Every structure is written in C-alpha cells, then in structure tokens.
CSV table of N, CA and C in Angstrom, one decimal:
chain,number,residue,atom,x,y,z
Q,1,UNK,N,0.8,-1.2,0.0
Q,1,UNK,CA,0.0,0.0,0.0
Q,1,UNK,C,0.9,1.3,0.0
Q,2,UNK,N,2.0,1.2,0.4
Q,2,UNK,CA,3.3,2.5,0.5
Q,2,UNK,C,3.5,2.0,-0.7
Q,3,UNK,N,3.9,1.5,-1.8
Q,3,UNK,CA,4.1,2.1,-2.8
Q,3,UNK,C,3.3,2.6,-3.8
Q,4,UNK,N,1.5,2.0,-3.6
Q,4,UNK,CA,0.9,3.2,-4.4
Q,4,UNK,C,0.1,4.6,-4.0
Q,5,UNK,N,0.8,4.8,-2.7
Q,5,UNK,CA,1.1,5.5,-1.8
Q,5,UNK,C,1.9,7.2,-2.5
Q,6,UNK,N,3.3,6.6,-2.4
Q,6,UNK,CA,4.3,6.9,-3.0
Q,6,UNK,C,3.9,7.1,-4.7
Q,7,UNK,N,3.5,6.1,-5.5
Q,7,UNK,CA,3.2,6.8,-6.8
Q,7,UNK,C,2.3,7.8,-6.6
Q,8,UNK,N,1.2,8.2,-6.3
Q,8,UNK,CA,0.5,8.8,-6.4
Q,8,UNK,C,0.8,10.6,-6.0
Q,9,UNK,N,1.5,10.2,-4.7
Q,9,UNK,CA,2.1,11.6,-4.5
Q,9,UNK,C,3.1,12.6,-5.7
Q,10,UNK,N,4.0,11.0,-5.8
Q,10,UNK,CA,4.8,11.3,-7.1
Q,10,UNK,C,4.3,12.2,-8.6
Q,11,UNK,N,2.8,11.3,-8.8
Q,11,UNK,CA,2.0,12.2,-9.9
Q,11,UNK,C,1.2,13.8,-9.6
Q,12,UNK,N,1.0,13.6,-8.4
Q,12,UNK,CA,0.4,14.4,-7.7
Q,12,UNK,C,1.3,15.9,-7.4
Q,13,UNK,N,2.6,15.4,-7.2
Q,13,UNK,CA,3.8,16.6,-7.6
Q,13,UNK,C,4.1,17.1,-8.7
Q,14,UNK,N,3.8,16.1,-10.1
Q,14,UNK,CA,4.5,15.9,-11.0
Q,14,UNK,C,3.3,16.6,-12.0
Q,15,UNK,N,1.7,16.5,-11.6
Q,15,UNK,CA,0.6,17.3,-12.2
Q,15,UNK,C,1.5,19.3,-11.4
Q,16,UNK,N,1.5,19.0,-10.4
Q,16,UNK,CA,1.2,20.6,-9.6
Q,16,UNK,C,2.8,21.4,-10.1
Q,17,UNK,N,3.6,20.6,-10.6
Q,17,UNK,CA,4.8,21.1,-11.0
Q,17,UNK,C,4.6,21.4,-12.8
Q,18,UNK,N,3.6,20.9,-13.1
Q,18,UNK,CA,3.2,21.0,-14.5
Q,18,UNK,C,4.7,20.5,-15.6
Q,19,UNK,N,4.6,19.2,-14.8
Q,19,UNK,CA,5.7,18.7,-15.4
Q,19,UNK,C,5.3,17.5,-16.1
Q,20,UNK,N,6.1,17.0,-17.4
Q,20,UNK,CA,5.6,15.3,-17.7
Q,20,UNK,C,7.1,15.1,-17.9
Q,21,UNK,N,7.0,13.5,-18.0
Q,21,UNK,CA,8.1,12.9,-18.0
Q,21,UNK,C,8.4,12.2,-20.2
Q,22,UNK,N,9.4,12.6,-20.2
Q,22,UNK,CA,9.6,12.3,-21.8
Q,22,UNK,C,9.4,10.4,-22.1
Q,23,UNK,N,8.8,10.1,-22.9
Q,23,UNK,CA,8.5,8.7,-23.3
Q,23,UNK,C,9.8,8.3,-23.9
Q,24,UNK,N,10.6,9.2,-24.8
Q,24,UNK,CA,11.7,8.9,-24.8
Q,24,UNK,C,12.8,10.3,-25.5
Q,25,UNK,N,13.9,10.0,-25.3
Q,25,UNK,CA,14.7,10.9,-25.3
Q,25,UNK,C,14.7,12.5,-26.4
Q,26,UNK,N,13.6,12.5,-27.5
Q,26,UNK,CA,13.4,13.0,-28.8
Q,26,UNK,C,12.0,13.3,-28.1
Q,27,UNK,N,11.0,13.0,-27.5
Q,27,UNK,CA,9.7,13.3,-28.0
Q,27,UNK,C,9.2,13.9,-26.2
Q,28,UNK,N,8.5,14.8,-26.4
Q,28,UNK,CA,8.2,15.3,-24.9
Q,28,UNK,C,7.1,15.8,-25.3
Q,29,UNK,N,5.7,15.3,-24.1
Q,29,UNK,CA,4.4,15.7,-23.9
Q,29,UNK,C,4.5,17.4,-23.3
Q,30,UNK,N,3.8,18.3,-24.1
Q,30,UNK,CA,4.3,19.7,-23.9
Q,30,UNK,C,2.0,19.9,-23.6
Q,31,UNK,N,2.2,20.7,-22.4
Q,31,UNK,CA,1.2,21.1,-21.2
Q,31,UNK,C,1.0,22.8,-21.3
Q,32,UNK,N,1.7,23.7,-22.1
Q,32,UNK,CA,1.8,24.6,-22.0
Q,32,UNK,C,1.3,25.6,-23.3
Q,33,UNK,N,1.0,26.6,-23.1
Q,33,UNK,CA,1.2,27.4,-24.6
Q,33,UNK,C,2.0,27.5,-25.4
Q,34,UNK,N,2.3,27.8,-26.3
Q,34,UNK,CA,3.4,28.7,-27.3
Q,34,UNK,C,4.8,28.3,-27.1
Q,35,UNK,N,4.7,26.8,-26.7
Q,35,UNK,CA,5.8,26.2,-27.0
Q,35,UNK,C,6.3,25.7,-27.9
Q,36,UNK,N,8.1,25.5,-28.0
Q,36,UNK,CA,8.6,25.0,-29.1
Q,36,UNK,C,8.7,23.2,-29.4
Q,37,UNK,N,8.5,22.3,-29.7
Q,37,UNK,CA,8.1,20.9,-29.1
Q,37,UNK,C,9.2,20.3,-30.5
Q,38,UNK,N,10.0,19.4,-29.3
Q,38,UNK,CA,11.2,18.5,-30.1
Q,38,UNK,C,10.4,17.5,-31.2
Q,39,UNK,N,10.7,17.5,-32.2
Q,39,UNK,CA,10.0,16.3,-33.0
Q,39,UNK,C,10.6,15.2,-32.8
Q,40,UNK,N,10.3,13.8,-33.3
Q,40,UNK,CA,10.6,12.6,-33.5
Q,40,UNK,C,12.2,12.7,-33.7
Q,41,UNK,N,12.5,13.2,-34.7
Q,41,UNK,CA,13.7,13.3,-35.3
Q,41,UNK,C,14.8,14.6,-35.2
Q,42,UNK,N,14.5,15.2,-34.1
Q,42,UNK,CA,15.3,16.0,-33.4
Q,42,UNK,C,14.9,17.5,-34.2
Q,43,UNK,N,14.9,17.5,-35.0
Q,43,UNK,CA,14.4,18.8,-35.5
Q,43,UNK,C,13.5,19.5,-34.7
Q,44,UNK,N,13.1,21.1,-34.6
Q,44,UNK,CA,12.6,21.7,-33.7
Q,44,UNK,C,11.5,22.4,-34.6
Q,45,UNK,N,10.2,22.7,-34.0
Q,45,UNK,CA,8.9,23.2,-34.8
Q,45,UNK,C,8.2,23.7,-34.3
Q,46,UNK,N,7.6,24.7,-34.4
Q,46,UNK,CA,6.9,25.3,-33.2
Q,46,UNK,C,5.5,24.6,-33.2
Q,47,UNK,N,5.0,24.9,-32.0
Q,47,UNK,CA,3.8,24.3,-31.6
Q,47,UNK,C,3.0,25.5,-30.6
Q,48,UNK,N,1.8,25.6,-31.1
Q,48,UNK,CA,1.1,26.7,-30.6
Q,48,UNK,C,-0.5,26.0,-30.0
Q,49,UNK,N,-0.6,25.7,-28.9
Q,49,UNK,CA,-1.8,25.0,-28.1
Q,49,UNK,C,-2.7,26.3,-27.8
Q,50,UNK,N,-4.1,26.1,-28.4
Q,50,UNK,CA,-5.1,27.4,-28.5
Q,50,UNK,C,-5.7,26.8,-27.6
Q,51,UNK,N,-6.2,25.5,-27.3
Q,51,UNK,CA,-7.6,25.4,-26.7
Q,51,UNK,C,-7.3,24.1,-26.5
Q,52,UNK,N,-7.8,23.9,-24.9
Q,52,UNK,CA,-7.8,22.6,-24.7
Q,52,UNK,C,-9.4,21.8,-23.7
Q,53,UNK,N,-9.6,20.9,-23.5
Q,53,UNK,CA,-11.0,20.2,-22.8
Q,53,UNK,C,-10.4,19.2,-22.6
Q,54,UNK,N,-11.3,18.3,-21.7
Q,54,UNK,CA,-11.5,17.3,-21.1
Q,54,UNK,C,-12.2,17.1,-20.3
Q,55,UNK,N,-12.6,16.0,-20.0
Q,55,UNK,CA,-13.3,15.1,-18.9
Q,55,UNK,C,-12.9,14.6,-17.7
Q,56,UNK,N,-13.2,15.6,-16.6
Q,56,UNK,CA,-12.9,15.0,-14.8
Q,56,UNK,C,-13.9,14.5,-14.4
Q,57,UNK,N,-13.4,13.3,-13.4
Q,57,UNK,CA,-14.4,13.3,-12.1
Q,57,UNK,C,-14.6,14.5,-11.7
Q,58,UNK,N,-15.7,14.7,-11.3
Q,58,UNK,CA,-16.2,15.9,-10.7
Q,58,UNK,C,-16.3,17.1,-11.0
Q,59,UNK,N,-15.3,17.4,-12.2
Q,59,UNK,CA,-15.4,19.1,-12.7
Q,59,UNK,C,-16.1,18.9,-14.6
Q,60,UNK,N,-16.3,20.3,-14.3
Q,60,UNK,CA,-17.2,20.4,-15.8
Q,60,UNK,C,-16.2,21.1,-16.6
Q,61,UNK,N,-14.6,21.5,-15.9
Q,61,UNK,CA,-13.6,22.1,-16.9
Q,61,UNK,C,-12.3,21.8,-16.6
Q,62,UNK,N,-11.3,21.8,-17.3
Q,62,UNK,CA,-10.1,21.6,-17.0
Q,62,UNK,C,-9.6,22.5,-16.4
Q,63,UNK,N,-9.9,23.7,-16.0
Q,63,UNK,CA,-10.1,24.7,-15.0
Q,63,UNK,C,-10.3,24.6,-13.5
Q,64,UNK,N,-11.3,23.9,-13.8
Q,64,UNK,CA,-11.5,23.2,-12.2
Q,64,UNK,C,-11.4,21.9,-11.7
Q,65,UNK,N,-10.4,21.1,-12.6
Q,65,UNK,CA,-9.8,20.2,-12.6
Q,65,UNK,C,-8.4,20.2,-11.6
Q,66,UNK,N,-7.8,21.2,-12.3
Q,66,UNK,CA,-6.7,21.8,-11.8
Q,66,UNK,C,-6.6,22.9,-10.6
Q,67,UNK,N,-7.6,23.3,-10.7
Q,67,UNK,CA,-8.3,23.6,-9.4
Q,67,UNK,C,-8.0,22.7,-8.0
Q,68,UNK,N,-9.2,21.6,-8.5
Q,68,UNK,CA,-8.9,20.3,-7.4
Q,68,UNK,C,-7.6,20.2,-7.0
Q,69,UNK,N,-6.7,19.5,-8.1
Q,69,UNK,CA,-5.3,19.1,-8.0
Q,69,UNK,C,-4.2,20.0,-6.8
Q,70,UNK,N,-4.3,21.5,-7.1
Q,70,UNK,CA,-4.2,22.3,-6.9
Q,70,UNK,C,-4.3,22.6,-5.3
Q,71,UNK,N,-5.6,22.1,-5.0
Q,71,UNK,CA,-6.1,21.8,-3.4
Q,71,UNK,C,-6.1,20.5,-2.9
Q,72,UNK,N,-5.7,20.1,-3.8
Q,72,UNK,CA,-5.4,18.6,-2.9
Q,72,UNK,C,-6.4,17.6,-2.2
Q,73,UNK,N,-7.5,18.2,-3.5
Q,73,UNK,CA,-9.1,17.4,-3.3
Q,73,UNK,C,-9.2,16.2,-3.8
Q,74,UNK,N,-9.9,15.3,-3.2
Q,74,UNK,CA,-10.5,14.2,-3.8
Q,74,UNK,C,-11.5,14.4,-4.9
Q,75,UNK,N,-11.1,13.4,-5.9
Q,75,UNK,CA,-12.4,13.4,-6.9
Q,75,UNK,C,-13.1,12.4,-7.0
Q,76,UNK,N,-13.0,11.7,-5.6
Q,76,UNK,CA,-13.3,10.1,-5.6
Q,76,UNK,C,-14.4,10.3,-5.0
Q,77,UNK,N,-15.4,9.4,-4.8
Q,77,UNK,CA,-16.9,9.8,-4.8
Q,77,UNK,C,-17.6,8.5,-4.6
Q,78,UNK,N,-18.7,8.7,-3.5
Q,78,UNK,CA,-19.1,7.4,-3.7
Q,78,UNK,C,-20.0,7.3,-5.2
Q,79,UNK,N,-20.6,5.9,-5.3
Q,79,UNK,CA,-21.2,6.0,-7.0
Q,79,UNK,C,-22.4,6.7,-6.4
Q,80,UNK,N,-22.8,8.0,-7.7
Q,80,UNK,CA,-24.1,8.6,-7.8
Q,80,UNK,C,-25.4,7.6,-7.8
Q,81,UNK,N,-26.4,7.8,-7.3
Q,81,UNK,CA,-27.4,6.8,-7.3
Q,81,UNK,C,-27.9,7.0,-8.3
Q,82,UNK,N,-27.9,8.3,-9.4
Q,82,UNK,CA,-28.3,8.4,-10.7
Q,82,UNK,C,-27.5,7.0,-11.6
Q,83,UNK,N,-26.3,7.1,-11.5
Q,83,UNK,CA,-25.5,5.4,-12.2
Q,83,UNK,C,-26.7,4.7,-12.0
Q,84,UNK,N,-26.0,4.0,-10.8
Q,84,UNK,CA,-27.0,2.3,-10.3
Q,84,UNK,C,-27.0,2.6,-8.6
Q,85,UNK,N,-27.4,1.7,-8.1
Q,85,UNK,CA,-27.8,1.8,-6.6
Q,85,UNK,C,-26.6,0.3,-6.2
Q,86,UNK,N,-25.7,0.8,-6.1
Q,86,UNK,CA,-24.5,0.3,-5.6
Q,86,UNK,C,-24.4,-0.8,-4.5
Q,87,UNK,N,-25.6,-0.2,-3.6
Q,87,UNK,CA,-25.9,-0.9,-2.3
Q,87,UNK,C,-26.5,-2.6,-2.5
Q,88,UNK,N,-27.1,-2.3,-3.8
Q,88,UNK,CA,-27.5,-4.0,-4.5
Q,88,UNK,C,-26.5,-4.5,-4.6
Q,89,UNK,N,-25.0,-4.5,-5.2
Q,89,UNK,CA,-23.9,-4.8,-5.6
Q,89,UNK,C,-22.8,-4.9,-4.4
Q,90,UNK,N,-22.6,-4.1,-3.2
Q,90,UNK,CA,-21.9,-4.0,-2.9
Q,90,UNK,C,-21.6,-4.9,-2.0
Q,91,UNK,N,-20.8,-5.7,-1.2
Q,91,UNK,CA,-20.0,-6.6,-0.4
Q,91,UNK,C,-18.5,-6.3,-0.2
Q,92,UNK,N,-18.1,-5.9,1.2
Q,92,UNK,CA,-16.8,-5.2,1.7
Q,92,UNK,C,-15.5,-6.7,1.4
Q,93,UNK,N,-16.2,-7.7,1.4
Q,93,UNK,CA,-15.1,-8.3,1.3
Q,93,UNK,C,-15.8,-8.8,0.0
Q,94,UNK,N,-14.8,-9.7,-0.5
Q,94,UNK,CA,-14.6,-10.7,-2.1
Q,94,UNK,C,-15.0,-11.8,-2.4
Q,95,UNK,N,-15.5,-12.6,-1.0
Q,95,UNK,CA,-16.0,-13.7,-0.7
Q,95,UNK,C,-17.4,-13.9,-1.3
Q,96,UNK,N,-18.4,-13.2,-1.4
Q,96,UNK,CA,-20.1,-13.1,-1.8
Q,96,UNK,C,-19.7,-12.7,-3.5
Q,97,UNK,N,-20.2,-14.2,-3.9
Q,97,UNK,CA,-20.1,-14.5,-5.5
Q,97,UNK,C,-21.2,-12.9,-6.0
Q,98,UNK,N,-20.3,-12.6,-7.5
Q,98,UNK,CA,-21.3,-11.4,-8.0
Q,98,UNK,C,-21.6,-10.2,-7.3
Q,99,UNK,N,-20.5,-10.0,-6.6
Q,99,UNK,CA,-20.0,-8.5,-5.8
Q,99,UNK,C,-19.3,-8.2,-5.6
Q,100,UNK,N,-19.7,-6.7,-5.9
Q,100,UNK,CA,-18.1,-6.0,-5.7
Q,100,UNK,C,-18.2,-5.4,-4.5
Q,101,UNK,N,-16.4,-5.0,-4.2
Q,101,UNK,CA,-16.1,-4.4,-3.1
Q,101,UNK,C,-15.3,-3.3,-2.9
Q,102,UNK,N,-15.9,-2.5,-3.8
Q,102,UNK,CA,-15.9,-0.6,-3.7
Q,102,UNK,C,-17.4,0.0,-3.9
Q,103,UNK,N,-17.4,0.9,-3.4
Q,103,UNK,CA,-18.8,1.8,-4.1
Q,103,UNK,C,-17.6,2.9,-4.5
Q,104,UNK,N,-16.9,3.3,-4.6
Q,104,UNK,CA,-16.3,4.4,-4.9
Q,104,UNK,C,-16.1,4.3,-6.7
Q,105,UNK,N,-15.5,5.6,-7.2
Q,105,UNK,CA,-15.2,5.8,-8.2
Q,105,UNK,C,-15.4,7.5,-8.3
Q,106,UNK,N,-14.4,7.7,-9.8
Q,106,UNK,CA,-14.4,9.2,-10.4
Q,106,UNK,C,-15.2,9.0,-11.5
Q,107,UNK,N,-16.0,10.2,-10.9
Q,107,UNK,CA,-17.6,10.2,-11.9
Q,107,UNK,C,-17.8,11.5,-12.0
Q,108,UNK,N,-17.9,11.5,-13.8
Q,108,UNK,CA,-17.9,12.9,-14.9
Q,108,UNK,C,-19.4,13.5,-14.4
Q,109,UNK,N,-19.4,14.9,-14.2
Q,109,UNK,CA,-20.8,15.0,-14.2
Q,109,UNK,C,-22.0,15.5,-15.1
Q,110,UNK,N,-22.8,15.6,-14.7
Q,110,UNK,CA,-23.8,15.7,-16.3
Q,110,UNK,C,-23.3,14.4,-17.3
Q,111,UNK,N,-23.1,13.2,-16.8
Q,111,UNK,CA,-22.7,12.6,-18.4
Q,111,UNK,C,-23.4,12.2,-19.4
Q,112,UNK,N,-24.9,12.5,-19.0
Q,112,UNK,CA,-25.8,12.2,-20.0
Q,112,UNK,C,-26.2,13.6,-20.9
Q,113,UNK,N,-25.6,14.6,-20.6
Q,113,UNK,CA,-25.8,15.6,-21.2
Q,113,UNK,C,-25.6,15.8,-22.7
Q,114,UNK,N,-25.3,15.0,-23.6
Q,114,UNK,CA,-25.2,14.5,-25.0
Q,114,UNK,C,-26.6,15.2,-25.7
Q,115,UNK,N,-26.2,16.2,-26.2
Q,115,UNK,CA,-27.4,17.0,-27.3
Q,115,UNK,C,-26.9,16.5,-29.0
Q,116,UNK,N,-28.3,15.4,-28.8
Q,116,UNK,CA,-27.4,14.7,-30.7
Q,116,UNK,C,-28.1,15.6,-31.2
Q,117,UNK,N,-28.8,16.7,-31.7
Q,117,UNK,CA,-29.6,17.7,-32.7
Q,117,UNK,C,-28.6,18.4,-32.8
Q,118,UNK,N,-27.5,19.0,-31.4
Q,118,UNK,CA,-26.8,19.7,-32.0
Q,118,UNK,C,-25.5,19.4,-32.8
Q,119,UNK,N,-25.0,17.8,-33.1
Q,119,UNK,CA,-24.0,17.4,-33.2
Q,119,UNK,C,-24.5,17.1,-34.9
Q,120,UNK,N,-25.9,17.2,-35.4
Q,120,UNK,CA,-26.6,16.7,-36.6
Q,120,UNK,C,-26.5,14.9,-36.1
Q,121,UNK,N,-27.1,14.8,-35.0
Q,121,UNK,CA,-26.8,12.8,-35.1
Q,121,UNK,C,-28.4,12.5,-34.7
Q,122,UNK,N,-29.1,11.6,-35.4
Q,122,UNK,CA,-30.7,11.2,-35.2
Q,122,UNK,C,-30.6,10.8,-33.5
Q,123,UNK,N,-31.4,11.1,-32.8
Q,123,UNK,CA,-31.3,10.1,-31.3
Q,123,UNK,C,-31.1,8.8,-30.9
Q,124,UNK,N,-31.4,7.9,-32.2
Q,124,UNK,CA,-31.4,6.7,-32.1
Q,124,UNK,C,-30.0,6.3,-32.3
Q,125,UNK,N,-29.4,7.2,-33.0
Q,125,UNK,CA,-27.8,6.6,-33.4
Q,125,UNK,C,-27.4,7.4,-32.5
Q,126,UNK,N,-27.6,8.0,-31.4
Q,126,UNK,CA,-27.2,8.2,-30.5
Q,126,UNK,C,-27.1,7.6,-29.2
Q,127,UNK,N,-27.9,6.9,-29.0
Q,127,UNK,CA,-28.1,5.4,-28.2
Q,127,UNK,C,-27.4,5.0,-28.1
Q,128,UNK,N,-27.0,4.4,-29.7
Q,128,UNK,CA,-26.2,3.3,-30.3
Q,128,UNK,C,-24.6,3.7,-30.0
Q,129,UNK,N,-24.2,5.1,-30.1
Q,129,UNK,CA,-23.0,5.4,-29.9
Q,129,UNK,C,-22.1,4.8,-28.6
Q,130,UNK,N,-21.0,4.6,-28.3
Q,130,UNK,CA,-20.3,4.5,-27.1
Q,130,UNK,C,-20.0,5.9,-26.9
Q,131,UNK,N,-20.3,5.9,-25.0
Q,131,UNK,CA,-20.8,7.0,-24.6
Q,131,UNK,C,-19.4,7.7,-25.0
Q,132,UNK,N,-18.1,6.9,-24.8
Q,132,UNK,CA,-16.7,8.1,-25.5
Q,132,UNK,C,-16.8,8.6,-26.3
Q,133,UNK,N,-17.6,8.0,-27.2
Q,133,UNK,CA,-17.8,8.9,-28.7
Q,133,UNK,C,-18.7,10.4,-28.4
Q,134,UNK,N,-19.4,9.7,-27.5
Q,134,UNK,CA,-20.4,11.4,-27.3
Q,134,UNK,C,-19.4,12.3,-26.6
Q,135,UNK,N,-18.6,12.1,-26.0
Q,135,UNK,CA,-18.0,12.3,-24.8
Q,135,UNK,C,-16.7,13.3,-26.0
Q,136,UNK,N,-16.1,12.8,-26.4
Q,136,UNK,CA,-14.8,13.1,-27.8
Q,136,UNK,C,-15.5,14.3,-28.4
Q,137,UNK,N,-17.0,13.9,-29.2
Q,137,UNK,CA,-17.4,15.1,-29.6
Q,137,UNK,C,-17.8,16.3,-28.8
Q,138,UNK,N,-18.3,16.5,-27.6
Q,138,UNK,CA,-18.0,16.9,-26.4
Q,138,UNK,C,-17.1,17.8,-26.5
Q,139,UNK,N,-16.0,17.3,-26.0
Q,139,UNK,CA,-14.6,17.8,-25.9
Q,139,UNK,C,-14.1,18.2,-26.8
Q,140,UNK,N,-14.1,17.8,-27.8
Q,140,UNK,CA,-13.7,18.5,-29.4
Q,140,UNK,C,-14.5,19.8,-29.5
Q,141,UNK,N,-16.0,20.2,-29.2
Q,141,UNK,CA,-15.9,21.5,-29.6
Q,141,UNK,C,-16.2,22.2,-28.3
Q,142,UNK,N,-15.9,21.8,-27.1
Q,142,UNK,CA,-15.5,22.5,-26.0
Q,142,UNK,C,-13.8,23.3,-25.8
Q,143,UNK,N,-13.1,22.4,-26.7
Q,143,UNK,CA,-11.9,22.5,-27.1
Q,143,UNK,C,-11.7,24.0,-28.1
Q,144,UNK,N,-12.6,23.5,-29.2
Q,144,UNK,CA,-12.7,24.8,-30.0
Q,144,UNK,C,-13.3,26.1,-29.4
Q,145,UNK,N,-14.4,25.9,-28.5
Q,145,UNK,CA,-14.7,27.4,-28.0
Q,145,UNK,C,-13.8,27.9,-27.0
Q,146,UNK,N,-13.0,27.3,-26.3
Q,146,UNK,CA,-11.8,27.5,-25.3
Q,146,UNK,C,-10.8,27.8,-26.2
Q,147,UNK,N,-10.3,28.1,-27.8
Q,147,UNK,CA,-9.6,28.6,-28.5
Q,147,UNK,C,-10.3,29.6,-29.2
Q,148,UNK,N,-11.9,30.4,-28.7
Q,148,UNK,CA,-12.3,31.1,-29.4
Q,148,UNK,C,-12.3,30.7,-31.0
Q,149,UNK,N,-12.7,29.8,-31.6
Q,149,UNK,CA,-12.1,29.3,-33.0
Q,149,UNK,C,-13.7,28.4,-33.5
Q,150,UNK,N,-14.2,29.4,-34.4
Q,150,UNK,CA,-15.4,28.7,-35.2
Q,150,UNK,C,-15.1,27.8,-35.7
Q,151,UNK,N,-15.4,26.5,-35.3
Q,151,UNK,CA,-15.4,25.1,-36.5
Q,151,UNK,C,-15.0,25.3,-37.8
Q,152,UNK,N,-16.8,25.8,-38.5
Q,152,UNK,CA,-16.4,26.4,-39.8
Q,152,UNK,C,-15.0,26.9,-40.5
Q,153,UNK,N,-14.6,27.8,-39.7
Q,153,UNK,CA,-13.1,28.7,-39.8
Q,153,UNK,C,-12.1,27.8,-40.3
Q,154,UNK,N,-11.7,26.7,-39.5
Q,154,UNK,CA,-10.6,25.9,-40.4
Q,154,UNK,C,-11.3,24.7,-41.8
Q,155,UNK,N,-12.4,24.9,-41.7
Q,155,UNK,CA,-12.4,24.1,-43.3
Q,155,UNK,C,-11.4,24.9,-44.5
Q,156,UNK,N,-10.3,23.7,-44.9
Q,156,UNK,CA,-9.5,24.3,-46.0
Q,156,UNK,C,-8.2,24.9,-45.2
Q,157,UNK,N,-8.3,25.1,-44.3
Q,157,UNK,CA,-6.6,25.6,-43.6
Q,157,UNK,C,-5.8,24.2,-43.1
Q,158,UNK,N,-5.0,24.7,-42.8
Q,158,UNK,CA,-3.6,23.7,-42.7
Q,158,UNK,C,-3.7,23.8,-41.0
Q,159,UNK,N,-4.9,23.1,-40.4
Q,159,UNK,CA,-4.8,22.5,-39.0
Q,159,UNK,C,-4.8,21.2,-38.6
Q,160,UNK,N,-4.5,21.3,-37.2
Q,160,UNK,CA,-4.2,19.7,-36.9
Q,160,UNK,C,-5.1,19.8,-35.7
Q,161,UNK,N,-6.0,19.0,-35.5
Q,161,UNK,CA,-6.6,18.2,-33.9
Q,161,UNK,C,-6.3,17.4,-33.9
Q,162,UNK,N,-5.1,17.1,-32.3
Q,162,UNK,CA,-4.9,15.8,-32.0
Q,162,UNK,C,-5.7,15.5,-30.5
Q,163,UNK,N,-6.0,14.3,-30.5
Q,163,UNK,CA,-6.9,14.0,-29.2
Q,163,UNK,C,-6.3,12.3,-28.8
Q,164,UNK,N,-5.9,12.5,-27.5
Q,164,UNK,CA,-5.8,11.4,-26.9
Q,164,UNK,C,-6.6,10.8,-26.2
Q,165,UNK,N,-7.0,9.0,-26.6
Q,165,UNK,CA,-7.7,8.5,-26.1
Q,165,UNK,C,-7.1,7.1,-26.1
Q,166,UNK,N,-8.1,6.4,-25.8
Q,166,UNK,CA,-7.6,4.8,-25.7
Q,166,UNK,C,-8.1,3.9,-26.3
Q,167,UNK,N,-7.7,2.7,-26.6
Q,167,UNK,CA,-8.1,1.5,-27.0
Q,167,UNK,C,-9.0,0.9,-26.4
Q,168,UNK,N,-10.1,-0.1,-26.0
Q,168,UNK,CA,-10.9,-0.3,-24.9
Q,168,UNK,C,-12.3,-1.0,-25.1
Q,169,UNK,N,-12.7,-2.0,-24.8
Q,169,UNK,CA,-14.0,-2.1,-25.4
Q,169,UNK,C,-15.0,-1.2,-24.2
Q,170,UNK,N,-16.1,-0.9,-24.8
Q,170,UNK,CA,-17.3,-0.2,-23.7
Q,170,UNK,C,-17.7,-1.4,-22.8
C-alpha cells in the first residue's frame, strides 16, 4: 500500500509542477502554450496549443480540474445513485459471489448531457454510440470554443486536432 502510496504523491507533484516525464529521449508531452516541441527526429517546430477540454471526475472544466489538484481534493466519490444503486452490488469483502467491493469511483458530471440535434446525429444513433464517442465530440468543440475558434473557420486551412484516447472495449 506505501508504494501506491508513494506513486500517487509522485504524480500528484509531478501534475502541480506541471511537469511530464519524456517517453523517450526525442519526444516530450508539452502542457503549455506557445511552446517550441522536439520532433521525433530532433528537429525543432513550433507548436502553438489554443484550446484545450477534457473530462474529470467531478469538474465540468479543466479549470476546475486543476483547481482540485491544486487543493489537494479528492475526486473520488461514492457512485451517484443516478448510475446504479450500488448498495445492490456492494459486499466489503470478495468472498459473496457477484459482488463488488468498492462503491467508490471518479464520476464525470452531467454525463448524459449529449445533445445529438446539436452534433446533426438522429437520437437513435445516439443510443447506439459509445458514450466516449459522445463524450470526444463533447470535448472537441469545448476544445474549439476554449480557442475562441469557429469550426467552420478551419475548413480548408492547414490545421491539426490531435486527441488522446484509448483502445478499450465499452
């Protein structure tokens, strides 16, 4: 338990120092504005970050994400009874087949907040989506109004959105 003890503090310095650590010696995750960002191949290129989003436990911005971090808040939570009613599921030890033993978790708020009229998606293929995908589009033009920057505006310019996500089934 001291050593995920110990990592956590570790990231926990390593968010509030606004620092990341290089994946390898050429390529470094850059957190900042109007910075200059090493390429693959050592060559140097500028890099200009307008606008950024994402999804916390508990905050509606990356503003008050870092906020938390900042104060040294928990975003851990027991589960919302809007999810599921936890208390059906829950068992403190591991022994009672078909139960788990946390109610806790980091839970996004509003997550059902997905408006498919405004994304042009019918409701039914909104159903159908994995909630990441609502979630991606989401963030993608939360991303763009946090750069002040009309969608429309880059059709035909020489821009790039990159978004990190993961592999994973729903």
């Amino acid at each position: 338990m001291e050593d995920k003890k110990d990592y956590i503090d570790f990231l926990r310095a390593s968010i509030k120092q606004n620092k990341t650590e290089s994946l390898s010696s050429n390529v470094k995750t850059l957190s900042c504005k109007n910075e200059v960002a090493p390429l693959h191949n050592g060559s140097i290129e500028p890099l200009l970050v307008t606008g950024v989003s994402g999804c916390f436990p508990g905050c509606e911005s990356v503003s008050q994400f870092w906020e938390a971090i900042d104060q040294d808040k928990s975003l851990i939570t027991e589960i919302p009874e809007d999810r599921f009613s936890w208390k059906d599921y829950y068992a403190p030890t591991s022994s009672e087949a078909n139960k788990m033993v946390t109610k806790w978790g980091g839970f996004i708020p509003d997550i059902a907040s997905f408006d498919p009229d405004f994304f042009q998606i019918s409701p039914a293929e909104a159903e159908e989506m994995d909630p990441r995908q609502r979630l991606l589009l989401m963030s993608t033009w939360h991303t763009l109004e946090d750069a002040g920057i009309a969608p429309l505006s880059l059709k035909g310019s020489n821009t790039g959105i990159f978004i990190g996500c993961e592999a994973n089934e729903y």
